[in-house]
PDB file of C-alpha atoms in Angstrom:
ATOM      1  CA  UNK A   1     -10.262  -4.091  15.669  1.00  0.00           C
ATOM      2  CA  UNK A   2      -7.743  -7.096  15.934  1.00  0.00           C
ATOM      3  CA  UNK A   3      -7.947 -10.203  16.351  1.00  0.00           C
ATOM      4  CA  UNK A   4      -5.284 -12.844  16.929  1.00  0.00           C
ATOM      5  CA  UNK A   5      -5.168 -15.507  14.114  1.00  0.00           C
ATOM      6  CA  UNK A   6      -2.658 -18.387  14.948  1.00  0.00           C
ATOM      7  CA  UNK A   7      -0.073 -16.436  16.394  1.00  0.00           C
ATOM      8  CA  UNK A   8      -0.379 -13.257  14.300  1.00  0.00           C
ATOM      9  CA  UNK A   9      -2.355 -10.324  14.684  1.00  0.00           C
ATOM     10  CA  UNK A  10      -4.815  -9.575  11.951  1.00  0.00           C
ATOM     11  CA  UNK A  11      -6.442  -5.751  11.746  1.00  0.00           C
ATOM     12  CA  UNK A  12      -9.920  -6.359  10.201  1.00  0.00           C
ATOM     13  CA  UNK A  13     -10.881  -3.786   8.491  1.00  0.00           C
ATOM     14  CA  UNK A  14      -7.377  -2.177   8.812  1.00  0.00           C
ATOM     15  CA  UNK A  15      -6.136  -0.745   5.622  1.00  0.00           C
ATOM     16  CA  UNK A  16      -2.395  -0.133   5.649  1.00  0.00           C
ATOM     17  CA  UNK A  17      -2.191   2.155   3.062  1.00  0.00           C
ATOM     18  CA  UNK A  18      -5.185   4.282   4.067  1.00  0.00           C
ATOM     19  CA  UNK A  19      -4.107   8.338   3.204  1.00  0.00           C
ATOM     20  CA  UNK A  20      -2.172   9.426   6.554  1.00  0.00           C
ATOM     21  CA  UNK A  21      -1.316  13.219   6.229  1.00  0.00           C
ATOM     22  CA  UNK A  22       2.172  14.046   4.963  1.00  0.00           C
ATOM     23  CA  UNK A  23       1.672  17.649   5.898  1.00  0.00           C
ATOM     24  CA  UNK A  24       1.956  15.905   9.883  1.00  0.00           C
ATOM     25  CA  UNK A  25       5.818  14.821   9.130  1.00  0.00           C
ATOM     26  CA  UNK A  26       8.280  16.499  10.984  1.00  0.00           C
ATOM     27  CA  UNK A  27      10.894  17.672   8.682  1.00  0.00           C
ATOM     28  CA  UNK A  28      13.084  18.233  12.088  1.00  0.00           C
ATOM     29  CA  UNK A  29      13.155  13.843  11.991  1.00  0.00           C
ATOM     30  CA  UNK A  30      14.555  13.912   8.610  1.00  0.00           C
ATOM     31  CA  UNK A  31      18.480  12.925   8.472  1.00  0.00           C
ATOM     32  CA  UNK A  32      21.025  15.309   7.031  1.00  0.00           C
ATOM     33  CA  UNK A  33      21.905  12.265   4.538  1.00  0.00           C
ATOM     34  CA  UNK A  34      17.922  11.842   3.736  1.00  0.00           C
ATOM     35  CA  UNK A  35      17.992  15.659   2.998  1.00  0.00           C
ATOM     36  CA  UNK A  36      21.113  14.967   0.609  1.00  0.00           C
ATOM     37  CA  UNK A  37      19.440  12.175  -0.846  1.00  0.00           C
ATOM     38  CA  UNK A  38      15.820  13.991  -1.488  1.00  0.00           C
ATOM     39  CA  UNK A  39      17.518  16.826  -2.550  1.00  0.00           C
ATOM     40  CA  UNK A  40      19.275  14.880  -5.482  1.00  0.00           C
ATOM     41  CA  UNK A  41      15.644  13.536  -6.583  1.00  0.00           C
ATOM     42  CA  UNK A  42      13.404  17.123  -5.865  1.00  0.00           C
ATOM     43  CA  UNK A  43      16.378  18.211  -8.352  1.00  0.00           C
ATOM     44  CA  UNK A  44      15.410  15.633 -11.025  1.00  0.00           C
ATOM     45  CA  UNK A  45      11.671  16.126 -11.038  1.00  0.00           C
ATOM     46  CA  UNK A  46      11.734  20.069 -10.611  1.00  0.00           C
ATOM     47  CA  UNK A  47      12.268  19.810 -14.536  1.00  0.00           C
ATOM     48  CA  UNK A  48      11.774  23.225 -14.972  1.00  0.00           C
ATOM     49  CA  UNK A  49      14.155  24.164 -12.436  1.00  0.00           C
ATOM     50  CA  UNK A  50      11.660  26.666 -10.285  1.00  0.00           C
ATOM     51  CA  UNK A  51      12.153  25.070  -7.268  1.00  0.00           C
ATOM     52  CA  UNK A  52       8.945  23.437  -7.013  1.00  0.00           C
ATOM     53  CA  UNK A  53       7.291  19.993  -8.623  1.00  0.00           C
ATOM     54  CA  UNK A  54       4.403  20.380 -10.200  1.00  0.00           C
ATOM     55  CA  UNK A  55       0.989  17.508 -10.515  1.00  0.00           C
ATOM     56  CA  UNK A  56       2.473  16.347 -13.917  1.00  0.00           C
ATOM     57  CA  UNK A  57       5.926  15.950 -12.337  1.00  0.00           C
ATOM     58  CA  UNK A  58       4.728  14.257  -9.022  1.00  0.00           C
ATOM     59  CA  UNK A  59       2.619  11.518 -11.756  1.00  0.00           C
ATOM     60  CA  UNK A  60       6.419  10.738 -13.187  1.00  0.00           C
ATOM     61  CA  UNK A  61       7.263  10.158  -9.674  1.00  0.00           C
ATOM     62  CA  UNK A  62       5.023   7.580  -8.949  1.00  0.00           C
ATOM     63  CA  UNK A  63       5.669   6.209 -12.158  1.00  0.00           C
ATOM     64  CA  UNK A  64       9.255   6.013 -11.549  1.00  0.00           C
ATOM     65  CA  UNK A  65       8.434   3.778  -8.578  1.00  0.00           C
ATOM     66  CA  UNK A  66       6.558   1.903 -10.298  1.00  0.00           C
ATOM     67  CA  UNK A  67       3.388   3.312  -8.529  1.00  0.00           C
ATOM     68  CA  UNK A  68       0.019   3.045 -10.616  1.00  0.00           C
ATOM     69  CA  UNK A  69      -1.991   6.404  -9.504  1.00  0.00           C
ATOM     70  CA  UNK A  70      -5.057   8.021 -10.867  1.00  0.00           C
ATOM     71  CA  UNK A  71      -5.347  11.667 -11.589  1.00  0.00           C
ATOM     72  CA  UNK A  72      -7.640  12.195  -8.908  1.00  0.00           C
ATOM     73  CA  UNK A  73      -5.009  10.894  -6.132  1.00  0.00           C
ATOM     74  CA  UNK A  74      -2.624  12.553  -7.729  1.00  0.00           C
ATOM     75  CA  UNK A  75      -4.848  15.497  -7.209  1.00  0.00           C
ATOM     76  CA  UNK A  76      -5.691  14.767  -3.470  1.00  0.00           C
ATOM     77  CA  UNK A  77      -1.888  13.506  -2.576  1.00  0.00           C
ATOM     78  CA  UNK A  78      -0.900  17.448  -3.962  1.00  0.00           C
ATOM     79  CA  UNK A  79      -3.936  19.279  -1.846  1.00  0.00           C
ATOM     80  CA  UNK A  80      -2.446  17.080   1.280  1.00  0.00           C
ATOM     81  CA  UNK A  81       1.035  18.668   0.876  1.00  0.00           C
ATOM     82  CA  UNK A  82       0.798  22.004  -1.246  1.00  0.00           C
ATOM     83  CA  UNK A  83       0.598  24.037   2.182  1.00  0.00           C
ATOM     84  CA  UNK A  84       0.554  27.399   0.607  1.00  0.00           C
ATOM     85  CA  UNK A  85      -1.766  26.236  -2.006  1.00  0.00           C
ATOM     86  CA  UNK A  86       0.082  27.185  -4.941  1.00  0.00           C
ATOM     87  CA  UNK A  87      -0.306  24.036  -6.727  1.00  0.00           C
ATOM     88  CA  UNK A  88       3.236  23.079  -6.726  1.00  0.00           C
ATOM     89  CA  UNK A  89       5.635  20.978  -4.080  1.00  0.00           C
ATOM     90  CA  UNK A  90       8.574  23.505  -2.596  1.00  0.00           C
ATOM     91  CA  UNK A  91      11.362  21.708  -1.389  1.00  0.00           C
ATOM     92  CA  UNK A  92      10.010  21.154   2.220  1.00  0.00           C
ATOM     93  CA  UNK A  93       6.574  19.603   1.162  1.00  0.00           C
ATOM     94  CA  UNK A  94       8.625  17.350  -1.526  1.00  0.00           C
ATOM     95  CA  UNK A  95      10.575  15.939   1.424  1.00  0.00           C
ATOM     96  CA  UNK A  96       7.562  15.533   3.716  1.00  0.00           C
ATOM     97  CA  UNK A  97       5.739  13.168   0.658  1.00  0.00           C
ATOM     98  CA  UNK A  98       8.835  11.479   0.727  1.00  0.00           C
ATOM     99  CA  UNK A  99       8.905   9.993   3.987  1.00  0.00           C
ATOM    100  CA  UNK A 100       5.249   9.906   3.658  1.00  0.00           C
ATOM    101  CA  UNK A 101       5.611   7.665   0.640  1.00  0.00           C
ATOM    102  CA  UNK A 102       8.442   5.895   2.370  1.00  0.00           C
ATOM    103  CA  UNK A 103       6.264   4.915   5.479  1.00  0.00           C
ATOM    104  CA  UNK A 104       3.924   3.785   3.209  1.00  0.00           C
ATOM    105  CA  UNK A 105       5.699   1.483   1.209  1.00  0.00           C
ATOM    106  CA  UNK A 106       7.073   0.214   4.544  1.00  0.00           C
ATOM    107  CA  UNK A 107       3.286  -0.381   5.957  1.00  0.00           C
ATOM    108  CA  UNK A 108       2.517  -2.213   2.740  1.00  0.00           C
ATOM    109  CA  UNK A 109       5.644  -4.618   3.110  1.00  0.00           C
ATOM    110  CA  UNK A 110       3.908  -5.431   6.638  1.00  0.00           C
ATOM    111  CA  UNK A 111       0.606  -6.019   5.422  1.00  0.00           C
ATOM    112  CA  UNK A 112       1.860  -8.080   3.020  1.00  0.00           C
ATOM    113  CA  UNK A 113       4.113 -10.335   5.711  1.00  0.00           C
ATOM    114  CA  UNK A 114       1.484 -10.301   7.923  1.00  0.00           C
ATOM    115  CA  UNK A 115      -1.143 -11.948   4.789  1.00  0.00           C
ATOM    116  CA  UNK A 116       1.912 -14.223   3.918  1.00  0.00           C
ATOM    117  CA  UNK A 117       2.157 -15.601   7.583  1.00  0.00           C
ATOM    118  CA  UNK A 118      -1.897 -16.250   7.945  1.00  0.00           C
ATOM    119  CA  UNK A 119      -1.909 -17.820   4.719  1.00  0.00           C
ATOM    120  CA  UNK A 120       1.274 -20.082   6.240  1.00  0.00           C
ATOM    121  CA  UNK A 121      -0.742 -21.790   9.310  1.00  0.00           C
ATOM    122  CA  UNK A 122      -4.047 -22.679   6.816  1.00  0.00           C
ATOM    123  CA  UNK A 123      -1.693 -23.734   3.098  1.00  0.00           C
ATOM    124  CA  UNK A 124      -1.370 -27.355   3.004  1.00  0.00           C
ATOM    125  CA  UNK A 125       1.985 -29.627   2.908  1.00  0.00           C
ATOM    126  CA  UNK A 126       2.899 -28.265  -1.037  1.00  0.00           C
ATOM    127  CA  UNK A 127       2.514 -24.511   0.914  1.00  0.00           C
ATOM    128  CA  UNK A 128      -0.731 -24.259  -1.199  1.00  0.00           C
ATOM    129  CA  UNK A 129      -4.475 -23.707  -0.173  1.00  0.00           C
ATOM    130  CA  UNK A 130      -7.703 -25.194  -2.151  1.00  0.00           C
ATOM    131  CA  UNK A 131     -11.289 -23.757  -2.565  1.00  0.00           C
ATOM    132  CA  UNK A 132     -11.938 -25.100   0.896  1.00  0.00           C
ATOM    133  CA  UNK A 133      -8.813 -24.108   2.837  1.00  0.00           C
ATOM    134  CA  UNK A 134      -9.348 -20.591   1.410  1.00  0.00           C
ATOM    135  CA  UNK A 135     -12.773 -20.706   2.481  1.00  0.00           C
ATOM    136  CA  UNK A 136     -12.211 -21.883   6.072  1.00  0.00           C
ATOM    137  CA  UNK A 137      -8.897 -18.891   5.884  1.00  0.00           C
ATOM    138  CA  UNK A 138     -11.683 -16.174   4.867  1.00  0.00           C
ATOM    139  CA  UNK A 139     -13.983 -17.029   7.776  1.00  0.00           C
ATOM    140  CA  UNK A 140     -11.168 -17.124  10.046  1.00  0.00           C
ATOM    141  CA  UNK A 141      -9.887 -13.974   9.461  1.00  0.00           C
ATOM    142  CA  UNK A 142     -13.125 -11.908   8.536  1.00  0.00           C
ATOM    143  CA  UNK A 143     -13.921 -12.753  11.993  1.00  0.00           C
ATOM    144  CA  UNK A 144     -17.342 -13.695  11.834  1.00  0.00           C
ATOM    145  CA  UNK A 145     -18.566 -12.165   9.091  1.00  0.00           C
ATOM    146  CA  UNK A 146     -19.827 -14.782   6.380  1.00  0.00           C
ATOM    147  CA  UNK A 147     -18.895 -15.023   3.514  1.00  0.00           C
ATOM    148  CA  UNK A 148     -20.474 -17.308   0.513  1.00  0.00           C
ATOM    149  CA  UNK A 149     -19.278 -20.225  -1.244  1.00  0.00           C
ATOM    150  CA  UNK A 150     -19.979 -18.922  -4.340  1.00  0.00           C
ATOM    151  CA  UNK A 151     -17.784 -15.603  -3.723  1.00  0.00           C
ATOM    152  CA  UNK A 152     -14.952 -18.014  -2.316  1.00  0.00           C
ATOM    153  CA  UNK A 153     -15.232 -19.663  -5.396  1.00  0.00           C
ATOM    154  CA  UNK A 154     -15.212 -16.572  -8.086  1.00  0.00           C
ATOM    155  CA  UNK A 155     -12.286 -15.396  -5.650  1.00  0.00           C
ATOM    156  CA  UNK A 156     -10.394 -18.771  -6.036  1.00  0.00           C
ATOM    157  CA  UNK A 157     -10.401 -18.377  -9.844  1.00  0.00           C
ATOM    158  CA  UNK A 158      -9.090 -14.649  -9.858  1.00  0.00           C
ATOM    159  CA  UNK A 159      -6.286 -15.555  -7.659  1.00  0.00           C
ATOM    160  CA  UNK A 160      -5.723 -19.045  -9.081  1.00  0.00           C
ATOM    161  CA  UNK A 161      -3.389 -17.684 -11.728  1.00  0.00           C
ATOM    162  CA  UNK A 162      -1.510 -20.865 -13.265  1.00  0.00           C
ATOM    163  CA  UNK A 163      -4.856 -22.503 -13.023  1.00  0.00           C
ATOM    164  CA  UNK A 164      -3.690 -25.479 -10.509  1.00  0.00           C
ATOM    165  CA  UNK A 165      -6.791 -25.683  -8.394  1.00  0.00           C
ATOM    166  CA  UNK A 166      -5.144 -23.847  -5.390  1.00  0.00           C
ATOM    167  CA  UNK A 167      -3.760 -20.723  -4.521  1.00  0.00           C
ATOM    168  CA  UNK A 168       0.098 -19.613  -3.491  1.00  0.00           C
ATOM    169  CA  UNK A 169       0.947 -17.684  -1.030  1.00  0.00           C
ATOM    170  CA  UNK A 170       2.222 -15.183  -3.537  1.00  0.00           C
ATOM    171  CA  UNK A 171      -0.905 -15.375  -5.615  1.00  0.00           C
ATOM    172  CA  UNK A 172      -3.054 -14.648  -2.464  1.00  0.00           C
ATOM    173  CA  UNK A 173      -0.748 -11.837  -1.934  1.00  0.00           C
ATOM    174  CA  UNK A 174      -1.532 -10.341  -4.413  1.00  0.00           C
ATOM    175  CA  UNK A 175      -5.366 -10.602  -4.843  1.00  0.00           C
ATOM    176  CA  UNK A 176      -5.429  -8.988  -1.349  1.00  0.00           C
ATOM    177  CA  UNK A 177      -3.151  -5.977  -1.636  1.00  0.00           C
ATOM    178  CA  UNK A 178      -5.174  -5.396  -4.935  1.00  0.00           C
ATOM    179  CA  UNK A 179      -8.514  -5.761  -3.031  1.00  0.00           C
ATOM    180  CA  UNK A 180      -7.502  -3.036  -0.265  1.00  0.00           C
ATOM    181  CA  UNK A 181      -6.016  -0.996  -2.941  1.00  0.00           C
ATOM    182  CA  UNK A 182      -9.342  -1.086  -4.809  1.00  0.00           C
ATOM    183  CA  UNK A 183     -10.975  -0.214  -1.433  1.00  0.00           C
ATOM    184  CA  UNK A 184      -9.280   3.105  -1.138  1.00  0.00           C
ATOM    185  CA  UNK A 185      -9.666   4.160  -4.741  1.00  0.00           C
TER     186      UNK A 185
END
C-alpha cells in the first residue's frame, strides 16, 4: 500500500527489485539499435560461440555489472528465461534479461531517489539525521508499525559508517537497498 510521506509517495512493503518475469518482455519493444547493442554483448559472453550463454557465463555477466548474485538466483534468473529449457540463453531470451535487468536497475535508481527525498524532509540543517530523527523517520514511514528503540539504535550503528553520531543520506541509502536486497534473497 502507499502512503504519502511529506510530499513523496512511499510503497510499504514495496520491494523494487522483487523478480518480475523477463520471459513477459516483448522483444517486438526492443529498438533496432538495442538489438545492435545486445547483440555486441550476447557475442562476448557466448564464449564458446554456440549461440547460447550458459549459467557460468550469465554469473560473469552480473559480475561485469558489478552485480553480487548467488548461485541459486543465478539458477532461478536462468529457469525464468530458458523457455525451451535447455539450460542455456538463445539470443532472444539473452535480450529479454536484458531489458529485464535494465528495468531493474532503473526501479532501483527510483527506490533509491525516492529513500533519498524522505530522508531530505526529516535530516537536520548539516543534511544529517541522529538516533532520534531516524527513529521518528522509521515510524513515519513504516506507517504504524512500531518499531523499538533498541533496533533503531543497533540500526544507527550499522549505518553510522564514519562513526559521527548521525547518519547521511548516502549512508541510509545504503543500509536500505541492502535491507530489501536481503529481503529477497
Amino acid at each position: 500500500y502507499q502512503r504519502r510521506v511529506h510530499g513523496v509517495f512511499f510503497l510499504a512493503g514495496h520491494k523494487s527489485h522483487t523478480m518480475l518475469n523477463p520471459s513477459f518482455i516483448d522483444l517486438d519493444t526492443v529498438t533496432d539499435q538495442q538489438h545492435e547493442q545486445y547483440m555486441k554483448a550476447f557475442k562476448i559472453f557466448d564464449k564458446r560461440g554456440v549461440n547460447s550463454v550458459s549459467t557460468g557465463d550469465l554469473k560473469n555477466i552480473f559480475q561485469m555489472l558489478g552485480q553480487e548474485t548467488t548461485e541459486k538466483e543465478i539458477k532461478l534468473m536462468m529457469d525464468e528465461v530458458d523457455e525451451n529449457g535447455d539450460g542455456n540463453m538463445d539470443y532472444d531470451e539473452f535480450v529479454k534479461l536484458m531489458v529485464f535487468l535494465e528495468k531493474k536497475m532503473d526501479s532501483q535508481e527510483k527506490s533509491a531517489a525516492e529513500v533519498r527525498e524522505i530522508f531530505k524532509s526529516f535530516a537536520d540543517a548539516s543534511g544529517n539525521i541522529d538516533e532520534i530523527g531516524l527513529w521518528n523517520l522509521i515510524q513515519t514511514v513504516r506507517c504504524g508499525d512500531k518499531i523499538s528503540r533498541a533496533d533503531v539504535s543497533e540500526m544507527m550503528m550499522e549505518a553510522d559508517v564514519d562513526g559521527d553520531r548521525s547518519v547521511s543520506v548516502d549512508e541510509f541509502v545504503k543500509i536500505i537497498m541492502n535491507a530489501e536486497n536481503k529481503e529477497t534473497a
